[in-house]
CSV table of C-alpha atoms in Angstrom, one decimal:
chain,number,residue,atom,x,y,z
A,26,UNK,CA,-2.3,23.7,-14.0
A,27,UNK,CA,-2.1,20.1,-13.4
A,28,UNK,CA,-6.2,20.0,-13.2
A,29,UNK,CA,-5.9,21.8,-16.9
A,30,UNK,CA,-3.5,19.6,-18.3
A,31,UNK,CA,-5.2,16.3,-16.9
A,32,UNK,CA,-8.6,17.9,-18.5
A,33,UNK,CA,-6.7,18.3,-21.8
A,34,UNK,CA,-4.9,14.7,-21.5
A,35,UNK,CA,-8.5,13.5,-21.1
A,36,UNK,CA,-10.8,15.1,-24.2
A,37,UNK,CA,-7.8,15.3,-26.8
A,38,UNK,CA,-8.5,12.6,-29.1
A,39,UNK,CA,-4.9,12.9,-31.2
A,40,UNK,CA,-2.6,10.0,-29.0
A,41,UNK,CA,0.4,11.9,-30.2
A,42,UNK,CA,-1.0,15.1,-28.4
A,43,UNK,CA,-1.9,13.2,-25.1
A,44,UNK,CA,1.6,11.6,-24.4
A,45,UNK,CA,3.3,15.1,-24.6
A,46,UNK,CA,0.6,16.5,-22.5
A,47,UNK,CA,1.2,13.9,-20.3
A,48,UNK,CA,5.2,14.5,-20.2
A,49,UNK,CA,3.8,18.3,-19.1
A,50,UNK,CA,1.3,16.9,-16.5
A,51,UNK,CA,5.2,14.6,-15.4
A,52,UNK,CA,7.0,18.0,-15.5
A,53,UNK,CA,4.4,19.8,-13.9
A,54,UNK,CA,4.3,17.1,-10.7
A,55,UNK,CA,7.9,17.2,-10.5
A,56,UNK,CA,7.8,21.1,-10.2
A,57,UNK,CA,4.8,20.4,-7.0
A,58,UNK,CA,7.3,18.1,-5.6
A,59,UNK,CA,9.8,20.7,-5.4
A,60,UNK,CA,7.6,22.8,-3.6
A,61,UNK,CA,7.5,19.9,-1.4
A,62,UNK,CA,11.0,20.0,-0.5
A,63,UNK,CA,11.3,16.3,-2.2
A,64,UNK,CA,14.3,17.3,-4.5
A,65,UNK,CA,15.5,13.5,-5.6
A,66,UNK,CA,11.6,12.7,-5.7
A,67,UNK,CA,11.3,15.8,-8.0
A,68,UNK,CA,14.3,14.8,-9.8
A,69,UNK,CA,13.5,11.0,-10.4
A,70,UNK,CA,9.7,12.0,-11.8
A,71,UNK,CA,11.6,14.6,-14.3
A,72,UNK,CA,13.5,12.8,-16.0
A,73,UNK,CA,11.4,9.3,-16.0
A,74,UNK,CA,8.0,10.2,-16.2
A,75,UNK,CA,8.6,13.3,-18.2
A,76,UNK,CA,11.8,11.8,-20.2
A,77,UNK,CA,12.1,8.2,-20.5
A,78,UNK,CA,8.4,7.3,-20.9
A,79,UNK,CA,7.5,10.0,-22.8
A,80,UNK,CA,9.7,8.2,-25.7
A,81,UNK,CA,8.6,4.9,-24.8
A,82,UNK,CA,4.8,5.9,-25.2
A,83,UNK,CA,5.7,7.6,-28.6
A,84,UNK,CA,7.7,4.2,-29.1
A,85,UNK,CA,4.1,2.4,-28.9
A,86,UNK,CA,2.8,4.9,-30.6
A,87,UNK,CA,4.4,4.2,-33.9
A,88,UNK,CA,3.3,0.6,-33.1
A,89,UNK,CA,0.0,0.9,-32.7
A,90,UNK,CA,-2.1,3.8,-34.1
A,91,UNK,CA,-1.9,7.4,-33.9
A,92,UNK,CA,-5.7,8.4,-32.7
A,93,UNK,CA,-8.4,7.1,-30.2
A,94,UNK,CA,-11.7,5.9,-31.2
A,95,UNK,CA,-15.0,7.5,-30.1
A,96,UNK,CA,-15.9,5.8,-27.3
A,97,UNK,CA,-20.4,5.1,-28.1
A,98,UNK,CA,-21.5,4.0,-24.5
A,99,UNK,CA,-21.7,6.8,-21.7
A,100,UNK,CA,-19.0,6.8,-19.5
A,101,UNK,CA,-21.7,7.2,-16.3
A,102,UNK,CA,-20.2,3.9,-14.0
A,103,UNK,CA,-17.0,5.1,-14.7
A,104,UNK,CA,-17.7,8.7,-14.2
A,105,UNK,CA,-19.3,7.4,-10.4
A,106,UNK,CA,-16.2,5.0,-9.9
A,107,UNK,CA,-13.8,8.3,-10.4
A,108,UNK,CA,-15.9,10.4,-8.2
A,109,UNK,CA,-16.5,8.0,-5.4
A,110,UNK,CA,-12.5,7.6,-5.3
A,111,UNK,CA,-11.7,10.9,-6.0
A,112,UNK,CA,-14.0,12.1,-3.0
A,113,UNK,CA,-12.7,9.7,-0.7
A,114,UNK,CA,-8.9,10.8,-1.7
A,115,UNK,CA,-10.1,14.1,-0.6
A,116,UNK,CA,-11.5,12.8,2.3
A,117,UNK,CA,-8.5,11.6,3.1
A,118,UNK,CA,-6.4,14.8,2.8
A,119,UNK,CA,-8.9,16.3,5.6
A,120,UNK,CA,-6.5,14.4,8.4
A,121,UNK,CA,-3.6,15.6,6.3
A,122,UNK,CA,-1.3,18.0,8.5
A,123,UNK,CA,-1.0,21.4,7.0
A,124,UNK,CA,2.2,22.4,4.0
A,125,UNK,CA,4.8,22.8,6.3
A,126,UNK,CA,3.4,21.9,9.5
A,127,UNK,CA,6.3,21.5,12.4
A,128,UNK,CA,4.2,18.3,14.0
A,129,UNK,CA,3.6,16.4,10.9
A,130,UNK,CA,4.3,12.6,11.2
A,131,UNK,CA,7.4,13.2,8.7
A,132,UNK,CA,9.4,15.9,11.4
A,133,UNK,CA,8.2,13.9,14.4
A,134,UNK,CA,8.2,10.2,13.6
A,135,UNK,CA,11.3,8.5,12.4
A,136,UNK,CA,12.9,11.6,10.5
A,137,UNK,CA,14.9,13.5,13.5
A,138,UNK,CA,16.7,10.0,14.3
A,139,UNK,CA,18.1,9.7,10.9
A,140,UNK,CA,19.5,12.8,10.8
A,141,UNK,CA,20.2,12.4,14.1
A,142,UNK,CA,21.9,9.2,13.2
A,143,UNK,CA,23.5,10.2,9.7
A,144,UNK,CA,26.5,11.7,10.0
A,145,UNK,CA,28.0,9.7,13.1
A,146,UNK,CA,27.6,6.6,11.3
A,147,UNK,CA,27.1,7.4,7.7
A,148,UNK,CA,28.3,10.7,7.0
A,149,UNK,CA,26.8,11.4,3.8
A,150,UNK,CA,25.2,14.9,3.0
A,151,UNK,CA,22.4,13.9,0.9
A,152,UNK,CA,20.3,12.0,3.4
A,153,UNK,CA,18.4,10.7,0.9
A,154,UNK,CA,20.8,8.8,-0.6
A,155,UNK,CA,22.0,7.9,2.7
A,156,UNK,CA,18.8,6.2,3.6
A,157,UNK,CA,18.2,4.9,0.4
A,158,UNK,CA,21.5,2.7,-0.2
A,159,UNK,CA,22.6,2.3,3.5
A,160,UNK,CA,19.7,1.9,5.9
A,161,UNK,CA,17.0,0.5,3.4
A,162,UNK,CA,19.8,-1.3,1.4
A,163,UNK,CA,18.1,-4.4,0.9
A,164,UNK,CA,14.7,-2.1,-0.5
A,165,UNK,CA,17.0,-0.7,-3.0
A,166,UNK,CA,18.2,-4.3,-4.0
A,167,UNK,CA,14.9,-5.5,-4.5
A,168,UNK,CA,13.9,-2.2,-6.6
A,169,UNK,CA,16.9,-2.7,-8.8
A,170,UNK,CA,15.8,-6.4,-9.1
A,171,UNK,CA,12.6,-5.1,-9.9
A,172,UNK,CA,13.9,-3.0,-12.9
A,173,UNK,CA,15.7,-5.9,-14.2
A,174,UNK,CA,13.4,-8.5,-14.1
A,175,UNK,CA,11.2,-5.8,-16.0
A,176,UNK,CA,13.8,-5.4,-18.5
A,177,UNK,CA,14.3,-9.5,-19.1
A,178,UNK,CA,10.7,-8.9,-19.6
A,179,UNK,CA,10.0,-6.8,-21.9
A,180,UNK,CA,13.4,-8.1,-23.8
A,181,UNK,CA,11.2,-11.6,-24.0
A,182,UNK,CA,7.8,-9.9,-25.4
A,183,UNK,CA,9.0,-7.4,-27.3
A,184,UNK,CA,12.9,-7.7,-29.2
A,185,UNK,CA,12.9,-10.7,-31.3
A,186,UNK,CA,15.1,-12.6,-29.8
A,187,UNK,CA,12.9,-16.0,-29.3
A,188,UNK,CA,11.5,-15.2,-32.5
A,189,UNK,CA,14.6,-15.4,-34.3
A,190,UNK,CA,15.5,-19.1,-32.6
A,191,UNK,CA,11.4,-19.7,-34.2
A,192,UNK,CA,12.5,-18.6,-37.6
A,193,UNK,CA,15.2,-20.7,-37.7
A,194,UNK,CA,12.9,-23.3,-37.0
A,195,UNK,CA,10.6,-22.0,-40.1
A,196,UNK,CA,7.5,-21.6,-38.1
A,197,UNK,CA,5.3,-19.7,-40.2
A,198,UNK,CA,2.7,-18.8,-37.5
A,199,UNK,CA,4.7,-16.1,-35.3
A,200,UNK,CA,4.3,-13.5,-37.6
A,201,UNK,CA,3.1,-10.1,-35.3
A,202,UNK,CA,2.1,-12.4,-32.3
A,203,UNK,CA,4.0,-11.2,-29.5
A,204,UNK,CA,3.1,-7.0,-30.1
B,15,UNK,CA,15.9,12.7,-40.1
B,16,UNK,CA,18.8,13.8,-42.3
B,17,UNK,CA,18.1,16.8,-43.5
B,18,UNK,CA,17.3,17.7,-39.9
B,19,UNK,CA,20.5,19.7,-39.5
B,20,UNK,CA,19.7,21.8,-36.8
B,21,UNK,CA,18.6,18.6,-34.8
B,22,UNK,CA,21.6,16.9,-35.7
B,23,UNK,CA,24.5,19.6,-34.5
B,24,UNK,CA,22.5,20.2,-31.0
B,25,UNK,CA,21.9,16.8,-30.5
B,26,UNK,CA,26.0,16.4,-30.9
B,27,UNK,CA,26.2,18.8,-28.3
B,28,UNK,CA,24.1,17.8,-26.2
B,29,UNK,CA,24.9,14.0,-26.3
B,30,UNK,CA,28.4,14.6,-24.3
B,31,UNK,CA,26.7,16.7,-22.1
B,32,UNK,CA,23.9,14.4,-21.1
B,33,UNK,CA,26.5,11.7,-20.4
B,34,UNK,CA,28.1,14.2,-18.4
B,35,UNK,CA,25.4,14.6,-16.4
B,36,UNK,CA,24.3,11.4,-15.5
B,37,UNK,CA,27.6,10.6,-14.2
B,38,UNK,CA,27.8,13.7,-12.1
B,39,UNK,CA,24.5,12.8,-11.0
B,40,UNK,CA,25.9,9.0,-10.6
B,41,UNK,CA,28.8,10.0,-8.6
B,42,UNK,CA,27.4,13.1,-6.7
B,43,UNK,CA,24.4,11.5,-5.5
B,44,UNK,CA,25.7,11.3,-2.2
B,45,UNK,CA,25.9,15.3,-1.8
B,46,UNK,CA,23.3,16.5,-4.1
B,47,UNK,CA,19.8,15.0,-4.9
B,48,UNK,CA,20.4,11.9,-7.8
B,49,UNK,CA,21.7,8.7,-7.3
B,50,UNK,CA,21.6,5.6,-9.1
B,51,UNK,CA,18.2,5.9,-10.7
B,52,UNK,CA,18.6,9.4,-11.7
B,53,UNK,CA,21.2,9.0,-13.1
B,54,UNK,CA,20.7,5.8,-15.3
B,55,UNK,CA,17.5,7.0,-17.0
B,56,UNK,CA,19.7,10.2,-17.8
B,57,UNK,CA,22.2,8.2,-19.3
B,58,UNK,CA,20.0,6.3,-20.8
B,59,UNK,CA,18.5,9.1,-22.0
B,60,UNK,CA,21.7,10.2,-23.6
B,61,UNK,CA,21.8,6.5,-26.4
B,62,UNK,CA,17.7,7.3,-26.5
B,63,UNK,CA,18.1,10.6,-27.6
B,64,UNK,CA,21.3,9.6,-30.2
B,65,UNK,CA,18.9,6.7,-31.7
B,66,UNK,CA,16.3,8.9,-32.3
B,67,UNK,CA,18.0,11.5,-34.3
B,68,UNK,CA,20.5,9.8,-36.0
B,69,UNK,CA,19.1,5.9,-36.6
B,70,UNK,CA,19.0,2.9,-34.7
B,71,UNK,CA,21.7,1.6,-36.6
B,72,UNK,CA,24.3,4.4,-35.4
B,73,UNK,CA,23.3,3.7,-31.8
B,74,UNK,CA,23.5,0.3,-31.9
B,75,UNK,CA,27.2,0.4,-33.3
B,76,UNK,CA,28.0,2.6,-30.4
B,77,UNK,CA,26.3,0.0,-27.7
B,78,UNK,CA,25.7,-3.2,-29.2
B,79,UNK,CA,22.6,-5.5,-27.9
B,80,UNK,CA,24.7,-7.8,-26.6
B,81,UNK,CA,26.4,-5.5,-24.5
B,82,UNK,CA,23.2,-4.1,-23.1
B,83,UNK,CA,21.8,-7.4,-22.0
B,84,UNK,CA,25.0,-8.0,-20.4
B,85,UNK,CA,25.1,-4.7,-18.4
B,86,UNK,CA,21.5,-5.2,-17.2
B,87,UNK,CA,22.7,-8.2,-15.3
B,88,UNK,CA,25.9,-6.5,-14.4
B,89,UNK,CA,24.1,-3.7,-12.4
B,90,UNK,CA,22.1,-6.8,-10.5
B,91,UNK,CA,26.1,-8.5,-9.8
B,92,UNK,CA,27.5,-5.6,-8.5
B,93,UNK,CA,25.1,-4.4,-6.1
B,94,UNK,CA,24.3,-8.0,-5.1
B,95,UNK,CA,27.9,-8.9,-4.5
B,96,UNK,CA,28.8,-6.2,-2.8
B,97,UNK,CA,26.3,-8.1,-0.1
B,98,UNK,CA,27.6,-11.7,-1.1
B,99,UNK,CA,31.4,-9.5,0.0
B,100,UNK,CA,30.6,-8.6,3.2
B,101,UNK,CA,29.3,-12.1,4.4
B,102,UNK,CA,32.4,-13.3,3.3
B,103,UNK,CA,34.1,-11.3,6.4
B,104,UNK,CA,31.9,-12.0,8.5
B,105,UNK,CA,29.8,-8.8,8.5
B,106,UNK,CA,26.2,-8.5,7.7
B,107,UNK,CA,24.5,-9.0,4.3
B,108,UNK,CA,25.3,-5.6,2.5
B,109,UNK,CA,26.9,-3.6,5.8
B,110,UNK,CA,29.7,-1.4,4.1
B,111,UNK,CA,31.5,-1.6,6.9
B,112,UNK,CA,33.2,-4.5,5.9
B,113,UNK,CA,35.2,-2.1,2.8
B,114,UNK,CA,37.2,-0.2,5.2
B,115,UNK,CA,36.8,-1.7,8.9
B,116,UNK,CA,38.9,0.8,10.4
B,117,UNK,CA,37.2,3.5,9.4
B,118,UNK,CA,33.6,2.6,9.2
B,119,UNK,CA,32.3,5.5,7.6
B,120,UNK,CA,35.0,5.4,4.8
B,121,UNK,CA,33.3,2.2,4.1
B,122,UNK,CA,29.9,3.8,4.3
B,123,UNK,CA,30.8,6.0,1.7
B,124,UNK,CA,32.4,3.5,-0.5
B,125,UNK,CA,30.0,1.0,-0.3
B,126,UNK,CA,27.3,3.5,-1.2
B,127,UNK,CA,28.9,4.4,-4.4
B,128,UNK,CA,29.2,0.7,-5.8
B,129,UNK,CA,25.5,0.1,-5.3
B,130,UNK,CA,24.5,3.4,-6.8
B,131,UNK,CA,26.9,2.3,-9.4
B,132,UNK,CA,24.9,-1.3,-9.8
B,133,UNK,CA,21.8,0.7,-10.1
B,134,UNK,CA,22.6,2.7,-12.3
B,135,UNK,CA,24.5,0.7,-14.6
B,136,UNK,CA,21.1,-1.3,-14.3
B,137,UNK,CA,18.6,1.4,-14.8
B,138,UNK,CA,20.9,1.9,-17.8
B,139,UNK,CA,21.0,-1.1,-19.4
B,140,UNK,CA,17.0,-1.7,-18.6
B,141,UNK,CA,16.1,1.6,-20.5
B,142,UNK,CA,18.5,1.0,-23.4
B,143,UNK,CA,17.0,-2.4,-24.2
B,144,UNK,CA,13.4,-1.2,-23.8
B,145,UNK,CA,14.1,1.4,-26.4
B,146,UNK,CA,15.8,-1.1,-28.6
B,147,UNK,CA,13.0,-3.4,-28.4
B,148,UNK,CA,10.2,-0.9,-29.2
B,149,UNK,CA,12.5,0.8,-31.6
B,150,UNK,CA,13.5,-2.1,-33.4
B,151,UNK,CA,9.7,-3.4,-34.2
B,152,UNK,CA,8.3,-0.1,-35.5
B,153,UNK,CA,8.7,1.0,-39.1
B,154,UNK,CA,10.9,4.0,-39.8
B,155,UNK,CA,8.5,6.6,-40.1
B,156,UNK,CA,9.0,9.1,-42.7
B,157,UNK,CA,8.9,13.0,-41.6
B,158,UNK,CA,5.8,14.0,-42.6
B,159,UNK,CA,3.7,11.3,-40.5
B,160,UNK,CA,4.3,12.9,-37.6
């Protein structure tokens, strides 16, 4: 189904069509990720790839416009730049362990230590979270930073707030430059 | 969308319940799946949703601009102090130990809350603004252009 919907994301020429097919291809991951026991992973790709940008594409959308054009030149390199990745990808699965394998490196490696670990010192349920905010602490810091300096970010390009300061100013050429 | 009635009453439902979820989510993170991300985009999700249906205007009475930029940096403060805390009693950057030191694990848990709450609150305020900031720049559309 994912294959399907990826197929449909890519010959559907209507934008407004593709970002809700892409919000079912989100869904549709988040659902394979359950399958691989990856609940918060699951969770997380639910409700911001299928949720949040979902609405921020369809915010671009009305933006920008609402169908693609026909692309003239044959898509051939590109065609033999996805294949050549794609079949090394696969190549790569071939050392993957098998689903549910008891030797794979995420039983054997550092997994039985945190659990092992986890409630002596943390005590938490939800390993994930335990991991997440106590051992990789500073990783989570950083990711937060991350989201922020994203927002200041897009707060600079996109809301008006610098441009307001310009108008003030009367500059007349920062009409639609910053989109 | 006014005349979308049946949007309108299910969307009033729902609002309260999407906030109620997100902070479930927030605060039970340690014993289910969610956490901080989670449960910021939900919440976020929650004002996205209200803005949509009813107008930007509506939302942004209910959580001003202002007050979003401001929680975006608060989320940053909170999880970053909580560090900046702990060196100040002599314990390692960010080692929850420090909240409760008699019971380490007490502080464990405590100290895993308040950064999930930083996140969150960031996640939150980062999503809001986005959406404000597209929102704000695109022409109303009228019904039929969709």
């Amino acid at each position: 189904m994912l294959v399907i919907t990826a197929l449909a994301v890519v010959r559907t020429r209507s934008l407004f069509a593709v970002v809700t097919l892409s919000g079912v291809f989100s869904l549709l991951s988040a659902l394979l990720f359950i399958t691989l026991d990856a609940v918060d992973v699951a969770f997380t790709e639910a409700a911001v790839g299928a949720g949040i940008s979902t609405v921020l594409m369809l915010g671009t959308l009305a933006l920008t416009s609402r169908s693609e054009r026909s692309e003239k030149k044959t898509p051939i390199v590109p065609l033999l730049v996805v294949l050549v990745t794609g079949a090394a990808m696969v190549y790569g699965t071939l050392d993957m362990p098998n689903f549910g394998s008891p030797d794979a490196p995420a039983q054997t490696h550092v997994g039985p230590e945190y659990f092992e670990r986890i409630p002596k010192e943390i005590d938490v349920p939800n390993a994930v979270t335990a991991i997440l905010a106590s051992y990789r602490g500073y990783d989570t810091l950083g990711e937060t930073a991350v989201v922020f300096t994203a927002g200041i970010g897009v707060l600079m390009l996109m809301s008006g707030l610098g441009r307001r300061r310009k108008e003030d100013e009367d500059d007349p050429d920062q009409e639609g430059g910053s989109a | 969308m006014r005349h979308h009635l049946i949007l309108r009453v299910i969307t009033k439902l729902l609002v309260g319940t999407i906030f109620l979820f997100a902070l479930y989510v927030q605060f039970h993170g340690d014993y289910s799946p969610g956490g901080g991300f989670q449960a910021g985009v939900i919440m976020a999700a929650g004002f996205i949703i209200y803005g949509i249906v009813f107008t930007l205007e509506k939302v942004k009475a209910v959580f001003p601009p202002w007050l979003v930029h401001k929680v975006v940096a608060l989320g940053v403060l909170i999880y970053a102090g909580t560090g900046i805390y702990s060196l100040f009693y002599g314990y390692g950057y960010l080692d929850y130990a420090v909240i409760d030191p008699h019971h380490p694990v007490h502080g464990q848990h405590l100290g895993i809350l308040i950064v999930e709450l930083g996140v969150g609150v960031t996640v939150t305020g980062v999503m809001v603004a986005v959406y404000y900031a597209f929102a704000a720049r695109a022409p109303s559309l009228g019904d039929e252009d969709w």
